[in-house]
Amino acid sequence: MNEQSFRFFSFEGKTRILHLSWMAFFITFLVWFNHAPLMAAIREQFGLTNAEVNTLLLLNVALTIPARILIGMLVDALGPRKVYSLVLVISGVICLGFSLAQTFEQLAISRFLLGFVGAGFVVGIRLISEWYPARELGLAEGIYGGWGNFGAAFAGLSLPTLALFFGGDDGWRCAVGTTGLIAIAYAGVFYAMVRDTPKGSTYFKPKKGGAMEVTSKGDFFLYMLMNLPLSIALALIVWKLGPTNLNMLSESTTYILYGVVVLMLAFQLLRIWQVNGHVFNKPVPEFDRYPFKQVALLNLTYMASFGSELAVVSMLPLYFLDTFDISPVLAGMLGGSFALMNLIGRPGGGYVADRFGRKLTILLTLAGIAGGYLMMGQINSDWPLALAVLLVLFCSVFVQAGCGAVYASVPLIKRRLTGQVAGMAGAYGNVGGVVFLLVLSLVSPAMFFVVLGIFAIAILIMVGIFMDEPSPQTSEVMPDGSVRMIEVS
């Protein structure tokens, strides 16, 4: 890699796009997680029960699963500039609605809708891939993902202080509302300063919308299979909110929502057939094919990395508090350290993928994830606290690096489908969060870590056997019908 060409401390050309993109992502995560550090004040003002608090936390991630699929399709069809600006404006308005809520029902509805903002991440993946060459793409995508992810940690560090600055019982409302106004204002900045591609470049769009294109019969069935876990995760959320668990939904409402999930799946499978049914009648030209197994493996890797991160970050503060004799404040800080590693872990994973290959990097990160979690399963109160924290940080580096390696690979599969591939992988990250949190509710924390380690080992084996290193070239059909070869490595 030519390090000289990567100028981070610049605000021109592709570097300007990188900075504008990670800041947009940062703001979306600031908005998405603005409720978490203020939940104590919200709970007190509304008199929320533990079940109602858990409901808000669960609703916050529910919509993100289908939203990332939808946003992936939109960004491929409309371009990142328009779609990111739209995501920022809509989420900003919904955020203001949350800050003005007067009942638990209004809190719940607005929090559910705010899950939409978690899909903004997908847009920048496509945008960065349009501006950076493959030799720098992993590092650029890693900086975008890692620095943008820090928005969630920044919310925890800044919003309680901002709420105190505003003061009074409604300080939390002003703090939350401020993040919404920032999102709306930045939408204008982003729209004015960003272009979808460098001057003279072509923005390749899917031939058909509504579902990802696949290029063989086997890939058709694999694509359909990979859609099932997305619906299963949504059904699990409904089940968790239903009368047998949190009891926030009536039995009739629960069955109605199950029906909605089934209808969504049926519609998606129908669209897959409408977009790809031609592969059973006429083979796709060899130059236009790509292996969907690459997408499936990246989905599962992101589930093992980001999916486990979502679950672990949710439980670590309480885990440290229950395992060691420390204060709640220190437990919260130590738990938050897992997410802070995003600042170096994701860019590091992307950089290593650029230098030493995508497949090798994913294998190494999965091995580190598996080893880290299996060792975390051995932590107990007899351990020195410092050693436990070091082990958590060790594991976190590999988790974040795995996320960076995945998105160093996503843009190299098929240029015109980058948004959809990114969206599906991102959705699998949320699926992992839902599934692993469910596992946590059924087993001890030690066994929870062991399950995460075993899952990472299973994906490691699958990647080792089935994943291919990206081809040095991919092809796209130009608007005039000619075929253009694109260097990807």
Short mmCIF file of C-alpha atoms in Angstrom, two decimals, residues 49-219:
data_model
loop_
_atom_site.label_atom_id
_atom_site.label_comp_id
_atom_site.label_asym_id
_atom_site.label_seq_id
_atom_site.Cartn_x
_atom_site.Cartn_y
_atom_site.Cartn_z
CA THR A 49 -41.09 -0.05 35.05
CA ASN A 50 -38.08 -2.26 34.27
CA ALA A 51 -40.18 -3.99 31.59
CA GLU A 52 -40.95 -0.64 29.95
CA VAL A 53 -37.28 0.37 30.01
CA ASN A 54 -36.30 -2.95 28.41
CA THR A 55 -39.01 -2.43 25.82
CA LEU A 56 -37.55 0.94 24.80
CA LEU A 57 -34.07 -0.58 24.51
CA LEU A 58 -35.38 -3.42 22.37
CA LEU A 59 -37.52 -1.19 20.15
CA ASN A 60 -34.47 0.97 19.49
CA VAL A 61 -32.84 -1.81 17.44
CA ALA A 62 -35.92 -3.51 15.96
CA LEU A 63 -36.49 -1.33 12.88
CA THR A 64 -32.79 -1.21 12.01
CA ILE A 65 -32.87 -4.76 10.64
CA PRO A 66 -35.28 -4.13 7.74
CA ALA A 67 -34.17 -0.49 7.44
CA ARG A 68 -30.61 -1.45 6.56
CA ILE A 69 -31.90 -3.65 3.74
CA LEU A 70 -34.14 -0.85 2.46
CA ILE A 71 -31.49 1.85 2.73
CA GLY A 72 -29.01 -0.40 0.93
CA MET A 73 -31.41 -0.61 -2.01
CA LEU A 74 -32.11 3.13 -1.98
CA VAL A 75 -28.46 4.16 -1.91
CA ASP A 76 -27.66 1.92 -4.88
CA ALA A 77 -30.57 3.40 -6.81
CA LEU A 78 -30.51 7.09 -5.75
CA GLY A 79 -26.94 7.73 -4.63
CA PRO A 80 -25.39 8.41 -1.20
CA ARG A 81 -25.72 12.20 -1.26
CA LYS A 82 -29.51 12.21 -1.42
CA VAL A 83 -30.07 9.18 0.81
CA TYR A 84 -27.74 10.21 3.66
CA SER A 85 -29.24 13.70 3.69
CA LEU A 86 -32.72 12.18 3.82
CA VAL A 87 -31.76 9.80 6.67
CA LEU A 88 -30.38 12.71 8.70
CA VAL A 89 -33.45 14.90 8.21
CA ILE A 90 -36.01 12.17 8.93
CA SER A 91 -34.15 10.90 12.00
CA GLY A 92 -33.72 14.45 13.27
CA VAL A 93 -37.46 15.07 13.07
CA ILE A 94 -38.27 11.75 14.80
CA CYS A 95 -35.68 12.59 17.47
CA LEU A 96 -37.49 15.86 18.18
CA GLY A 97 -40.69 13.84 18.49
CA PHE A 98 -39.05 11.61 21.11
CA SER A 99 -37.90 14.66 23.07
CA LEU A 100 -41.48 16.01 23.14
CA ALA A 101 -43.19 12.72 24.08
CA GLN A 102 -45.71 12.93 26.92
CA THR A 103 -46.65 9.26 27.36
CA PHE A 104 -44.87 5.91 27.33
CA GLU A 105 -46.68 5.01 24.12
CA GLN A 106 -45.27 8.11 22.41
CA LEU A 107 -41.80 7.27 23.72
CA ALA A 108 -42.12 3.71 22.40
CA ILE A 109 -43.37 4.68 18.94
CA SER A 110 -40.74 7.36 18.40
CA ARG A 111 -37.98 5.08 19.72
CA PHE A 112 -39.07 2.32 17.36
CA LEU A 113 -39.02 4.74 14.43
CA LEU A 114 -35.58 5.98 15.46
CA GLY A 115 -34.21 2.54 14.71
CA PHE A 116 -34.30 3.85 11.13
CA VAL A 117 -31.28 6.07 11.81
CA GLY A 118 -29.12 3.00 12.50
CA ALA A 119 -29.30 2.26 8.77
CA GLY A 120 -27.34 5.40 7.89
CA PHE A 121 -24.09 3.45 8.25
CA VAL A 122 -24.80 1.60 5.00
CA VAL A 123 -24.82 4.79 2.92
CA GLY A 124 -21.25 5.77 3.71
CA ILE A 125 -19.92 2.33 2.81
CA ARG A 126 -21.06 2.82 -0.79
CA LEU A 127 -19.91 6.46 -0.85
CA ILE A 128 -16.38 5.70 0.40
CA SER A 129 -16.06 2.85 -2.10
CA GLU A 130 -16.75 5.29 -4.94
CA TRP A 131 -13.91 7.61 -3.91
CA TYR A 132 -11.13 5.33 -2.66
CA PRO A 133 -9.07 2.76 -4.59
CA ALA A 134 -9.04 -0.80 -3.28
CA ARG A 135 -5.48 -0.48 -1.90
CA GLU A 136 -6.78 2.19 0.53
CA LEU A 137 -10.39 1.08 0.82
CA GLY A 138 -10.09 -1.05 3.95
CA LEU A 139 -8.41 1.72 5.92
CA ALA A 140 -10.87 4.34 4.67
CA GLU A 141 -13.90 2.19 5.46
CA GLY A 142 -12.37 1.36 8.85
CA ILE A 143 -11.92 5.03 9.72
CA TYR A 144 -15.47 5.71 8.57
CA GLY A 145 -16.90 2.87 10.65
CA GLY A 146 -14.69 3.25 13.71
CA TRP A 147 -14.88 7.01 14.10
CA GLY A 148 -18.58 7.06 13.26
CA ASN A 149 -19.31 4.35 15.82
CA PHE A 150 -17.75 6.60 18.44
CA GLY A 151 -20.95 8.66 18.24
CA ALA A 152 -22.58 6.17 20.62
CA ALA A 153 -19.78 6.53 23.17
CA PHE A 154 -19.80 10.31 22.76
CA ALA A 155 -23.50 10.34 23.59
CA GLY A 156 -22.70 8.68 26.90
CA LEU A 157 -19.86 11.09 27.62
CA SER A 158 -21.59 14.34 26.66
CA LEU A 159 -25.39 14.19 26.91
CA PRO A 160 -25.70 13.84 30.72
CA THR A 161 -23.55 16.98 31.06
CA LEU A 162 -25.61 18.77 28.41
CA ALA A 163 -28.82 17.82 30.23
CA LEU A 164 -27.38 19.25 33.47
CA PHE A 165 -26.45 22.45 31.60
CA PHE A 166 -30.05 22.92 30.46
CA GLY A 167 -31.21 21.94 33.95
CA GLY A 168 -34.63 21.11 35.36
CA ASP A 169 -36.82 18.08 34.81
CA ASP A 170 -36.76 18.65 31.06
CA GLY A 171 -32.99 18.86 30.70
CA TRP A 172 -32.97 15.44 29.06
CA ARG A 173 -35.52 16.66 26.50
CA CYS A 174 -33.32 19.60 25.54
CA ALA A 175 -30.25 17.36 25.25
CA VAL A 176 -32.05 14.83 23.05
CA GLY A 177 -33.66 17.59 20.98
CA THR A 178 -30.27 19.18 20.41
CA THR A 179 -28.98 16.02 18.74
CA GLY A 180 -32.02 16.07 16.44
CA LEU A 181 -31.34 19.67 15.44
CA ILE A 182 -27.68 18.81 14.78
CA ALA A 183 -28.77 15.98 12.45
CA ILE A 184 -31.13 18.26 10.50
CA ALA A 185 -28.51 21.01 10.18
CA TYR A 186 -25.80 18.58 9.09
CA ALA A 187 -28.07 17.17 6.39
CA GLY A 188 -27.82 20.54 4.65
CA VAL A 189 -24.03 20.59 5.02
CA PHE A 190 -23.72 17.06 3.65
CA TYR A 191 -26.00 17.69 0.68
CA ALA A 192 -24.12 20.86 -0.24
CA MET A 193 -20.58 19.49 0.06
CA VAL A 194 -20.75 15.86 -1.13
CA ARG A 195 -20.78 14.32 -4.61
CA ASP A 196 -21.62 10.67 -5.23
CA THR A 197 -18.51 10.04 -7.33
CA PRO A 198 -15.32 11.82 -8.37
CA LYS A 199 -15.71 14.01 -11.44
CA GLY A 200 -15.93 11.91 -14.59
CA SER A 201 -16.74 8.64 -12.80
CA THR A 202 -19.86 6.57 -13.45
CA TYR A 203 -22.22 5.68 -10.60
CA PHE A 204 -23.31 2.13 -11.38
CA LYS A 205 -26.89 1.27 -10.41
CA PRO A 206 -28.66 -2.09 -10.10
CA LYS A 207 -30.52 -3.28 -13.17
CA LYS A 208 -33.63 -3.92 -11.06
CA GLY A 209 -34.78 -2.72 -7.65
CA GLY A 210 -36.47 -4.40 -4.70
CA ALA A 211 -34.00 -7.25 -4.20
CA MET A 212 -30.32 -7.99 -4.70
CA GLU A 213 -29.32 -9.42 -8.05
CA VAL A 214 -27.83 -12.92 -8.02
CA THR A 215 -26.18 -14.64 -10.93
CA SER A 216 -26.74 -18.39 -10.65
CA LYS A 217 -29.39 -20.91 -9.58
CA GLY A 218 -27.45 -21.95 -6.50
CA ASP A 219 -26.99 -18.34 -5.44
#
